[in-house]
CSV table of C-alpha atoms and ligand atoms in Angstrom, one decimal:
chain,number,residue,atom,x,y,z
K,682,UNK,CA,-82.6,-1.0,40.8
K,683,UNK,CA,-83.9,2.5,40.2
K,684,UNK,CA,-87.0,1.7,42.3
K,685,UNK,CA,-84.8,1.5,45.4
K,686,UNK,CA,-83.3,4.9,44.7
K,687,UNK,CA,-86.6,6.4,43.9
K,688,UNK,CA,-88.1,5.1,47.1
K,689,UNK,CA,-85.3,6.8,49.0
K,690,UNK,CA,-85.9,10.1,47.1
K,691,UNK,CA,-89.6,9.9,48.0
K,692,UNK,CA,-88.7,9.3,51.7
K,693,UNK,CA,-86.5,12.4,51.6
K,694,UNK,CA,-89.4,14.4,50.2
K,695,UNK,CA,-91.7,13.2,52.9
K,696,UNK,CA,-89.1,14.3,55.5
K,697,UNK,CA,-89.0,17.8,54.0
K,698,UNK,CA,-85.6,17.1,52.5
K,699,UNK,CA,-84.2,17.3,49.0
K,700,UNK,CA,-85.7,14.3,47.0
K,701,UNK,CA,-82.6,12.7,45.6
K,702,UNK,CA,-82.0,9.0,46.4
K,703,UNK,CA,-79.3,6.5,45.5
K,704,UNK,CA,-78.3,2.9,46.1
K,705,UNK,CA,-75.2,0.8,45.6
K,706,UNK,CA,-75.4,-2.7,44.3
K,707,UNK,CA,-72.8,-5.4,44.2
K,708,UNK,CA,-71.6,-7.2,41.1
K,709,UNK,CA,-74.1,-9.9,41.8
K,710,UNK,CA,-77.0,-7.5,42.0
K,711,UNK,CA,-77.2,-7.6,45.7
K,712,UNK,CA,-78.2,-4.3,47.4
K,713,UNK,CA,-75.2,-3.1,49.5
K,714,UNK,CA,-76.5,0.2,50.7
K,715,UNK,CA,-79.2,2.8,50.1
K,716,UNK,CA,-79.5,6.4,51.1
K,717,UNK,CA,-80.9,9.8,50.3
K,718,UNK,CA,-79.8,13.4,50.3
K,719,UNK,CA,-79.9,14.4,54.0
K,720,UNK,CA,-78.7,18.0,53.8
K,721,UNK,CA,-81.9,19.3,55.6
K,722,UNK,CA,-82.5,16.4,57.9
K,723,UNK,CA,-78.9,16.2,59.2
K,724,UNK,CA,-77.8,19.8,58.6
K,725,UNK,CA,-75.0,18.3,56.6
K,726,UNK,CA,-74.2,19.7,53.1
K,727,UNK,CA,-72.0,16.7,52.4
K,728,UNK,CA,-74.7,14.1,52.8
K,729,UNK,CA,-75.8,13.6,49.2
K,730,UNK,CA,-77.8,10.6,48.0
K,731,UNK,CA,-74.8,8.9,46.6
K,732,UNK,CA,-72.6,9.5,49.7
K,733,UNK,CA,-75.4,8.4,51.9
K,734,UNK,CA,-75.8,5.1,50.0
K,735,UNK,CA,-72.0,4.6,49.9
K,736,UNK,CA,-71.6,5.1,53.6
K,737,UNK,CA,-74.6,2.8,54.4
K,738,UNK,CA,-72.9,0.1,52.2
K,739,UNK,CA,-70.1,-0.1,54.7
K,740,UNK,CA,-66.5,-1.1,53.8
K,741,UNK,CA,-66.2,-3.1,50.6
K,742,UNK,CA,-63.0,-4.8,49.5
K,743,UNK,CA,-63.5,-3.7,46.0
K,744,UNK,CA,-66.0,-1.4,44.2
K,745,UNK,CA,-65.0,-2.4,40.6
K,746,UNK,CA,-68.0,-4.4,39.8
K,747,UNK,CA,-70.5,-2.3,41.8
K,748,UNK,CA,-73.2,-0.2,40.4
K,749,UNK,CA,-74.3,3.2,41.8
K,750,UNK,CA,-77.9,4.1,41.0
K,751,UNK,CA,-79.0,7.6,41.5
K,752,UNK,CA,-82.3,9.4,40.8
K,753,UNK,CA,-80.4,12.5,39.5
K,754,UNK,CA,-77.3,13.1,37.6
K,755,UNK,CA,-74.4,13.2,40.1
K,756,UNK,CA,-72.6,16.4,41.1
K,757,UNK,CA,-68.8,16.8,41.1
K,758,UNK,CA,-68.5,15.7,44.7
K,759,UNK,CA,-70.4,12.4,44.0
K,760,UNK,CA,-68.6,11.9,40.7
K,761,UNK,CA,-65.4,12.2,42.6
K,762,UNK,CA,-66.5,9.5,45.0
K,763,UNK,CA,-67.4,7.2,42.1
K,764,UNK,CA,-63.9,7.7,40.5
K,765,UNK,CA,-62.0,7.6,43.8
K,766,UNK,CA,-63.3,4.1,44.7
K,767,UNK,CA,-63.5,2.7,41.1
K,768,UNK,CA,-67.2,2.2,41.1
K,769,UNK,CA,-67.6,0.6,37.7
K,770,UNK,CA,-71.2,1.3,36.7
K,771,UNK,CA,-73.5,4.3,37.1
K,772,UNK,CA,-77.2,4.3,36.4
K,773,UNK,CA,-78.7,7.9,36.3
K,774,UNK,CA,-82.5,8.3,36.7
K,775,UNK,CA,-82.6,11.7,35.0
K,776,UNK,CA,-80.4,14.6,33.9
K,777,UNK,CA,-83.0,17.1,32.8
K,778,UNK,CA,-83.3,19.1,36.0
K,779,UNK,CA,-79.5,19.0,36.6
K,780,UNK,CA,-76.7,17.7,34.5
K,781,UNK,CA,-73.7,16.7,36.4
K,782,UNK,CA,-70.5,14.9,35.5
K,783,UNK,CA,-71.7,11.6,34.0
K,784,UNK,CA,-70.1,12.5,30.7
K,785,UNK,CA,-66.8,13.0,32.5
K,786,UNK,CA,-67.2,9.6,34.3
K,787,UNK,CA,-68.0,7.9,31.0
K,788,UNK,CA,-64.8,9.3,29.6
K,789,UNK,CA,-62.9,7.8,32.5
K,790,UNK,CA,-64.2,4.3,32.0
K,791,UNK,CA,-67.4,4.2,34.1
K,792,UNK,CA,-70.2,2.5,32.3
K,793,UNK,CA,-73.0,5.1,32.4
K,794,UNK,CA,-76.7,4.4,31.7
K,795,UNK,CA,-79.0,7.3,31.5
K,796,UNK,CA,-82.7,6.3,32.0
K,797,UNK,CA,-84.5,9.6,31.6
K,798,UNK,CA,-87.1,8.3,33.9
K,799,UNK,CA,-90.3,10.4,34.0
K,800,UNK,CA,-91.0,9.8,37.7
K,801,UNK,CA,-87.5,11.1,38.6
K,802,UNK,CA,-88.1,14.2,36.4
K,803,UNK,CA,-91.5,14.9,38.0
K,804,UNK,CA,-90.1,14.5,41.5
K,805,UNK,CA,-87.3,17.0,40.9
K,806,UNK,CA,-89.3,19.4,38.8
K,807,UNK,CA,-92.0,19.7,41.5
K,808,UNK,CA,-89.4,20.1,44.3
K,809,UNK,CA,-87.4,22.8,42.5
K,810,UNK,CA,-90.6,24.8,41.7
K,811,UNK,CA,-91.7,24.7,45.3
K,812,UNK,CA,-88.2,25.2,46.9
K,813,UNK,CA,-86.0,27.2,44.6
K,814,UNK,CA,-83.8,28.6,47.4
K,815,UNK,CA,-83.1,25.2,48.9
K,816,UNK,CA,-82.3,23.8,45.5
K,817,UNK,CA,-79.9,26.6,44.7
K,818,UNK,CA,-78.3,26.1,48.1
K,819,UNK,CA,-77.8,22.4,47.4
K,820,UNK,CA,-76.2,22.9,44.0
K,821,UNK,CA,-74.0,25.7,45.3
K,822,UNK,CA,-75.5,28.4,43.2
K,823,UNK,CA,-77.0,30.7,45.8
I,821,ZN,ZN1,-73.7,14.8,44.9
């Protein structure tokens, strides 16, 4: 499942965007939607990887058995989305370059799996080194 999110992240990098990808899978493992951070591409600060995948999945009757896969630990905004809609499972590619709210989600019943994937770490490490201002803008620390 991480491969889909990583593919989205790499597409984002190729577009000159922030290389964070995500995908939402159904309880049966079916891919419901995939997306990537589109802050640069769309000029939209609210288009994170997770929200992009969520929107591309369309309306679902229930999110309880779904799994959100993201290349990077989710921010407050995306963690709020996961809680709001009761997404039951979260798979995080890495949390070395940014540690978001997956601990908070776990405390609230979300099944969290942290992969610590080296490809995700490399992708973000290279991006942050090359684009510190853009990265700080995205995490709201500029
Ligand atoms: Zn986010």
